[in-house]
PDB file of C-alpha atoms and ligand atoms in Angstrom:
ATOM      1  CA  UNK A   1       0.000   0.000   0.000  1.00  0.00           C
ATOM      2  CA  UNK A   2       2.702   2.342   0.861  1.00  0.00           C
ATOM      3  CA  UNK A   3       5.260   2.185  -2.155  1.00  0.00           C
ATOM      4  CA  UNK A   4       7.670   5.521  -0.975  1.00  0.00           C
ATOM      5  CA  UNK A   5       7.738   6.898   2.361  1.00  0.00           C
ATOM      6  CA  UNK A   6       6.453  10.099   0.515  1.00  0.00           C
ATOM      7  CA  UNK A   7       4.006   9.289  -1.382  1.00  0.00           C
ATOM      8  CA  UNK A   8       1.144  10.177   1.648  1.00  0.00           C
ATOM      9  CA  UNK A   9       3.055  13.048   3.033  1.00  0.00           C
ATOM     10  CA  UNK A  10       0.606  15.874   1.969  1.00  0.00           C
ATOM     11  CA  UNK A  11      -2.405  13.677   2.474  1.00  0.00           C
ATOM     12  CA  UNK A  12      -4.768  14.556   5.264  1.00  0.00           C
ATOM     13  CA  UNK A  13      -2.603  13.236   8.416  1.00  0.00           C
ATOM     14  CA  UNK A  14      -5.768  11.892  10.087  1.00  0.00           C
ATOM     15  CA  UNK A  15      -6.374   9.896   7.076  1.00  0.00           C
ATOM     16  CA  UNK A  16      -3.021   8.364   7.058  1.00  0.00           C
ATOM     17  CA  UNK A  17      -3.049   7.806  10.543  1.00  0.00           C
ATOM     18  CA  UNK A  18      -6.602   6.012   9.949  1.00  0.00           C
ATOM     19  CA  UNK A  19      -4.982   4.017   7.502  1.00  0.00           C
ATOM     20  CA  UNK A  20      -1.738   2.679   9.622  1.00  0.00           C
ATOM     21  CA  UNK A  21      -3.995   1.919  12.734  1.00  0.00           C
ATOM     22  CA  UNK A  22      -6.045  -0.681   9.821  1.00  0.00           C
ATOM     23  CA  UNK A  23      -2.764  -1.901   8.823  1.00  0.00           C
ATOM     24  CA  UNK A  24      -1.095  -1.812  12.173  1.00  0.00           C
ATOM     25  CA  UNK A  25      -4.708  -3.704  13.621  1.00  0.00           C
ATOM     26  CA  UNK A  26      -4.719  -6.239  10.308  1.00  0.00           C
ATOM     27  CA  UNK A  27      -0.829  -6.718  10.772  1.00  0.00           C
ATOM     28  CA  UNK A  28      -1.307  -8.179  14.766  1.00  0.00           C
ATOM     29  CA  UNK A  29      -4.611  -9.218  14.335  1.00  0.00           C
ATOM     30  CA  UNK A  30      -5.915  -7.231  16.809  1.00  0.00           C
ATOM     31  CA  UNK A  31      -9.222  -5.045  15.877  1.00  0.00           C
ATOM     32  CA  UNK A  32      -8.685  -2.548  18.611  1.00  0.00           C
ATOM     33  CA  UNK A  33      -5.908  -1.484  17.463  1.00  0.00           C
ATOM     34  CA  UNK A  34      -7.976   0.565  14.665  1.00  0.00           C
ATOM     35  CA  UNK A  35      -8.874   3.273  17.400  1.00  0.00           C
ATOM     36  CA  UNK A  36      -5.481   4.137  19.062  1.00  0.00           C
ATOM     37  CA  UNK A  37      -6.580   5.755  22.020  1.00  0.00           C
ATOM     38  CA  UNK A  38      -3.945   8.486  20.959  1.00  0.00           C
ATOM     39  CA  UNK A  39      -2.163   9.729  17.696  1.00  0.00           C
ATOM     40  CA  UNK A  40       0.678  11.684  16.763  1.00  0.00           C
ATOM     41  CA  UNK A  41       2.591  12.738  13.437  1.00  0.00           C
ATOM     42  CA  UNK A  42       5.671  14.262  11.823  1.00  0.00           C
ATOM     43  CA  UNK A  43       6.694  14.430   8.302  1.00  0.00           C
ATOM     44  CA  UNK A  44      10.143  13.488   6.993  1.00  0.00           C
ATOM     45  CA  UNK A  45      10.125  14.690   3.613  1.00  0.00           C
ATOM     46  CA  UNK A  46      13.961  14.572   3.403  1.00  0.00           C
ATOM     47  CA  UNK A  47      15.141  12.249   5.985  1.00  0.00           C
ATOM     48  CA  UNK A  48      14.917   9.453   3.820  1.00  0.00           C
ATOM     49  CA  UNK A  49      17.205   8.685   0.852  1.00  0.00           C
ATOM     50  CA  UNK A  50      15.622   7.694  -2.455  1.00  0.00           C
ATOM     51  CA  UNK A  51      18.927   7.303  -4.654  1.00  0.00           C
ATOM     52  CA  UNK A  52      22.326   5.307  -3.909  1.00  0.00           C
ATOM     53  CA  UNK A  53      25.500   6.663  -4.590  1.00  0.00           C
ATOM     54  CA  UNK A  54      27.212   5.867  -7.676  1.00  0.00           C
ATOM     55  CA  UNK A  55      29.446   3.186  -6.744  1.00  0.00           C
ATOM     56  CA  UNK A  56      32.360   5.226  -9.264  1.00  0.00           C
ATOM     57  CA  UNK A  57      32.401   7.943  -6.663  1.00  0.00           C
ATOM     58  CA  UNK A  58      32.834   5.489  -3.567  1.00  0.00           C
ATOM     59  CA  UNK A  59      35.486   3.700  -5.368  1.00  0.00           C
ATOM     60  CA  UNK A  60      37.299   6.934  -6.296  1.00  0.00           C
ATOM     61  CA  UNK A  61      36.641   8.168  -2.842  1.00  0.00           C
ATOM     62  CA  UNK A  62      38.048   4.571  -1.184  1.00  0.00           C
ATOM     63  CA  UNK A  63      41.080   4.631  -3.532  1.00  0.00           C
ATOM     64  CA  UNK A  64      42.178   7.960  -1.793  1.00  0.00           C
ATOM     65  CA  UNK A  65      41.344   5.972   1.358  1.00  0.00           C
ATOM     66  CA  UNK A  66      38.118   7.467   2.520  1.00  0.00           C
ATOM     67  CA  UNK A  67      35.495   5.072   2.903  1.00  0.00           C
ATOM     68  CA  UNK A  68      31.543   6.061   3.187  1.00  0.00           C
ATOM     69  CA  UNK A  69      29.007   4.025   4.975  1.00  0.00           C
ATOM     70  CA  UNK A  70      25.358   4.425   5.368  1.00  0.00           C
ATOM     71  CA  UNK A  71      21.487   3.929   4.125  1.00  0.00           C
ATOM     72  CA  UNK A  72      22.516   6.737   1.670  1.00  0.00           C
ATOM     73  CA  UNK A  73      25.071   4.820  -0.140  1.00  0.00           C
ATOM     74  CA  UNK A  74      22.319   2.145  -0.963  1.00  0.00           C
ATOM     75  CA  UNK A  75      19.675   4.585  -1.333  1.00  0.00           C
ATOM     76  CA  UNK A  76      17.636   2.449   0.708  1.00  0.00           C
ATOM     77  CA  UNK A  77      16.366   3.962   3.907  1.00  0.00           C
ATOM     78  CA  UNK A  78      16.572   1.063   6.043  1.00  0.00           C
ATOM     79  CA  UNK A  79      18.461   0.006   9.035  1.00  0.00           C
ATOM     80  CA  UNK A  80      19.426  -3.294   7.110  1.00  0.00           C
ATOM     81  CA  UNK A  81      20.859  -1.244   4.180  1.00  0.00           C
ATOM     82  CA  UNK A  82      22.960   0.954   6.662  1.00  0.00           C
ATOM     83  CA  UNK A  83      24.172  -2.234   8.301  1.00  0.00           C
ATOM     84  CA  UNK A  84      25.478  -4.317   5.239  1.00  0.00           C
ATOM     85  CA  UNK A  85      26.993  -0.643   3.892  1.00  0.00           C
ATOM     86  CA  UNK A  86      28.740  -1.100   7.227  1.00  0.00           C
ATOM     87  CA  UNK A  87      29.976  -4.441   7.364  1.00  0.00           C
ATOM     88  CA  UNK A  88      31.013  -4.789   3.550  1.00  0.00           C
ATOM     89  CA  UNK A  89      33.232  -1.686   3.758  1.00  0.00           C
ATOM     90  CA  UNK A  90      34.460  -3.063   7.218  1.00  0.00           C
ATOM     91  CA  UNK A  91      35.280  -5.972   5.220  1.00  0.00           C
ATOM     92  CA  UNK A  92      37.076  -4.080   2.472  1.00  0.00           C
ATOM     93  CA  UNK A  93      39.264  -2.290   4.958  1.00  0.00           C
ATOM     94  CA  UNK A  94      40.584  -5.710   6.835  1.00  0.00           C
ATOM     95  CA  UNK A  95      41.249  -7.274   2.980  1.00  0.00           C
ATOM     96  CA  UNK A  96      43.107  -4.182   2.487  1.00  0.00           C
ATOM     97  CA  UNK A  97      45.175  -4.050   6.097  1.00  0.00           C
ATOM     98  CA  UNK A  98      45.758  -7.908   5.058  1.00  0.00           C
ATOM     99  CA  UNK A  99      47.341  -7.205   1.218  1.00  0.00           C
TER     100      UNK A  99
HETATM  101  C1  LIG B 101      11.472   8.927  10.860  1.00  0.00           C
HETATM  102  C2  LIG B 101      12.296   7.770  10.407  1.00  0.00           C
HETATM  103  C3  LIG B 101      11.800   6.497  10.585  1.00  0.00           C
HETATM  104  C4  LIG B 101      12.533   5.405  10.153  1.00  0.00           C
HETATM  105  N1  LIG B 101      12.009   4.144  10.348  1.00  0.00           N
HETATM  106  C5  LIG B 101      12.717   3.072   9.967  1.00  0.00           C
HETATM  107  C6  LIG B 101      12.209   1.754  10.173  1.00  0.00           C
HETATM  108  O1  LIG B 101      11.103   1.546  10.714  1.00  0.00           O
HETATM  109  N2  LIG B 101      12.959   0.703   9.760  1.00  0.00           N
HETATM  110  C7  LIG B 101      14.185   0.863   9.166  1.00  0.00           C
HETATM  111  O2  LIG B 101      14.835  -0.121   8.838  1.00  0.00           O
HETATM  112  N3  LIG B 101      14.699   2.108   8.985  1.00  0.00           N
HETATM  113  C8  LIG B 101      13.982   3.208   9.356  1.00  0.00           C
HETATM  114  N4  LIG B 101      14.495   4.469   9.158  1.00  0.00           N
HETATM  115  C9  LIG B 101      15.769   4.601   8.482  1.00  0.00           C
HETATM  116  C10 LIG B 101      16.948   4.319   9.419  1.00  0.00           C
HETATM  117  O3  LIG B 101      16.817   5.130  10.576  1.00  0.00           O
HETATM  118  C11 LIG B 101      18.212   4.674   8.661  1.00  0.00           C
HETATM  119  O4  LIG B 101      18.248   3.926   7.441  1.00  0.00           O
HETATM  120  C12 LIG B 101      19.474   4.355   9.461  1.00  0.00           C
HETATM  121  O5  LIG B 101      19.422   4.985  10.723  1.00  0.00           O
HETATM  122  C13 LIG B 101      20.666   4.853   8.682  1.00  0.00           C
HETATM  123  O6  LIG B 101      21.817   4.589   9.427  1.00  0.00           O
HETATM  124  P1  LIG B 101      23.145   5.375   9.132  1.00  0.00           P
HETATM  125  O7  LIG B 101      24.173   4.807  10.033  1.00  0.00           O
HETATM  126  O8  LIG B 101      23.387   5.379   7.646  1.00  0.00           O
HETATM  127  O9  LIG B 101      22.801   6.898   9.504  1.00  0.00           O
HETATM  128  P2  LIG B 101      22.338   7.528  10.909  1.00  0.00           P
HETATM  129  O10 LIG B 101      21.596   6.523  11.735  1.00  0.00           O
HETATM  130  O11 LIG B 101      21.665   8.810  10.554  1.00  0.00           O
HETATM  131  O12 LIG B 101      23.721   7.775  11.650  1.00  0.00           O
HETATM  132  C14 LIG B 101      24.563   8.852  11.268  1.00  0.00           C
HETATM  133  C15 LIG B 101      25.269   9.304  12.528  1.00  0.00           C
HETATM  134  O13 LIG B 101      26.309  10.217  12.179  1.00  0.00           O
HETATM  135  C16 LIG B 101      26.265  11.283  13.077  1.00  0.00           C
HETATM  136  N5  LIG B 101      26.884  12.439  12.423  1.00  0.00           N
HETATM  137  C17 LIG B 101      26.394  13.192  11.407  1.00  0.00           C
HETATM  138  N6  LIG B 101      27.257  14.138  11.069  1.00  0.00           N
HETATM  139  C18 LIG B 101      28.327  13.998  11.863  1.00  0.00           C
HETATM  140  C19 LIG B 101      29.565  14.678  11.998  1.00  0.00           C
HETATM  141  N7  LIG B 101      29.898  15.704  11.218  1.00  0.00           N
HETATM  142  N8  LIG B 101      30.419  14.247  12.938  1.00  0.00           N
HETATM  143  C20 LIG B 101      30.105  13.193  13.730  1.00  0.00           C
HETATM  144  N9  LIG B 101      28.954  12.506  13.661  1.00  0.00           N
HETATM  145  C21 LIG B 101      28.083  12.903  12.739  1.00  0.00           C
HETATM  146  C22 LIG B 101      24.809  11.505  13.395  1.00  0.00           C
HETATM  147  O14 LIG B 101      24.664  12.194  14.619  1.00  0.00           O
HETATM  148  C23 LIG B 101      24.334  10.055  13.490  1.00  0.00           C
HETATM  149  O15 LIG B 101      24.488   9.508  14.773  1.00  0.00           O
HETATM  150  C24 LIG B 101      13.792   5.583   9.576  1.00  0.00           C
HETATM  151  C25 LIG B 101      14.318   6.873   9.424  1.00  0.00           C
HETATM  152  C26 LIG B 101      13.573   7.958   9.830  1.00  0.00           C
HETATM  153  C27 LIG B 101      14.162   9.331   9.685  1.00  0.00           C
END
């Protein structure tokens, strides 16, 4: 239902809020969950990175020896994403200590 964290942001809040108490409620199968007995909201139109880096700029930037981790490099906004950026360029800089 939601395809970009976005793609609701200048909807009516109390609609989306409506909307993720149903999926929230469907989700743990729990009908009282559609009427939270409070709400809140904030909008993150920029907190959230659509795009990955090109991977010719990291590798330029790692050959000078600086190496860039994070959801932005994958362009994925997701913990996951931050954590593999992490751990693959961890693993690149212990190959590189090894050489
Ligand atoms: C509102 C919101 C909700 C989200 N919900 C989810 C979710 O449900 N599930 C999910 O998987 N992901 C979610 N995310 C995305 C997730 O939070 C990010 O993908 C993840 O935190 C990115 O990790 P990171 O290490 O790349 O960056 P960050 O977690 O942003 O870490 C960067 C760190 O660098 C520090 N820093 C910045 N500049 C400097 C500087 N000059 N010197 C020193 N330190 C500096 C910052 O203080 C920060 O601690 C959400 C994000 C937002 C904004």
């Amino acid at each position: 239902m939601y395809k970009r964290q976005v793609d609701h942001y200048d909807r009516d809040p109390e609609r989306n809020l409506a909307e993720l108490a149903a999926l929230t409620a469907g989700l743990l199968e729990d009908d009282r969950l559609t009427e939270p007995k409070w709400t809140d909201h904030q909008g993150w139109r920029y907190a959230i990175p659509e795009n990955g880096a090109s991977s010719g700029s990291l590798e330029r930037a790692e050959s000078e020896g600086l190496y860039c981790v994070g959801d932005w490099t994958a362009g994925e906004g997701r913990i996951h994403a931050a954590l593999r950026s992490g751990l693959e360029v961890g693993e690149r800089i212990a190959g590189r200590r090894r050489d």
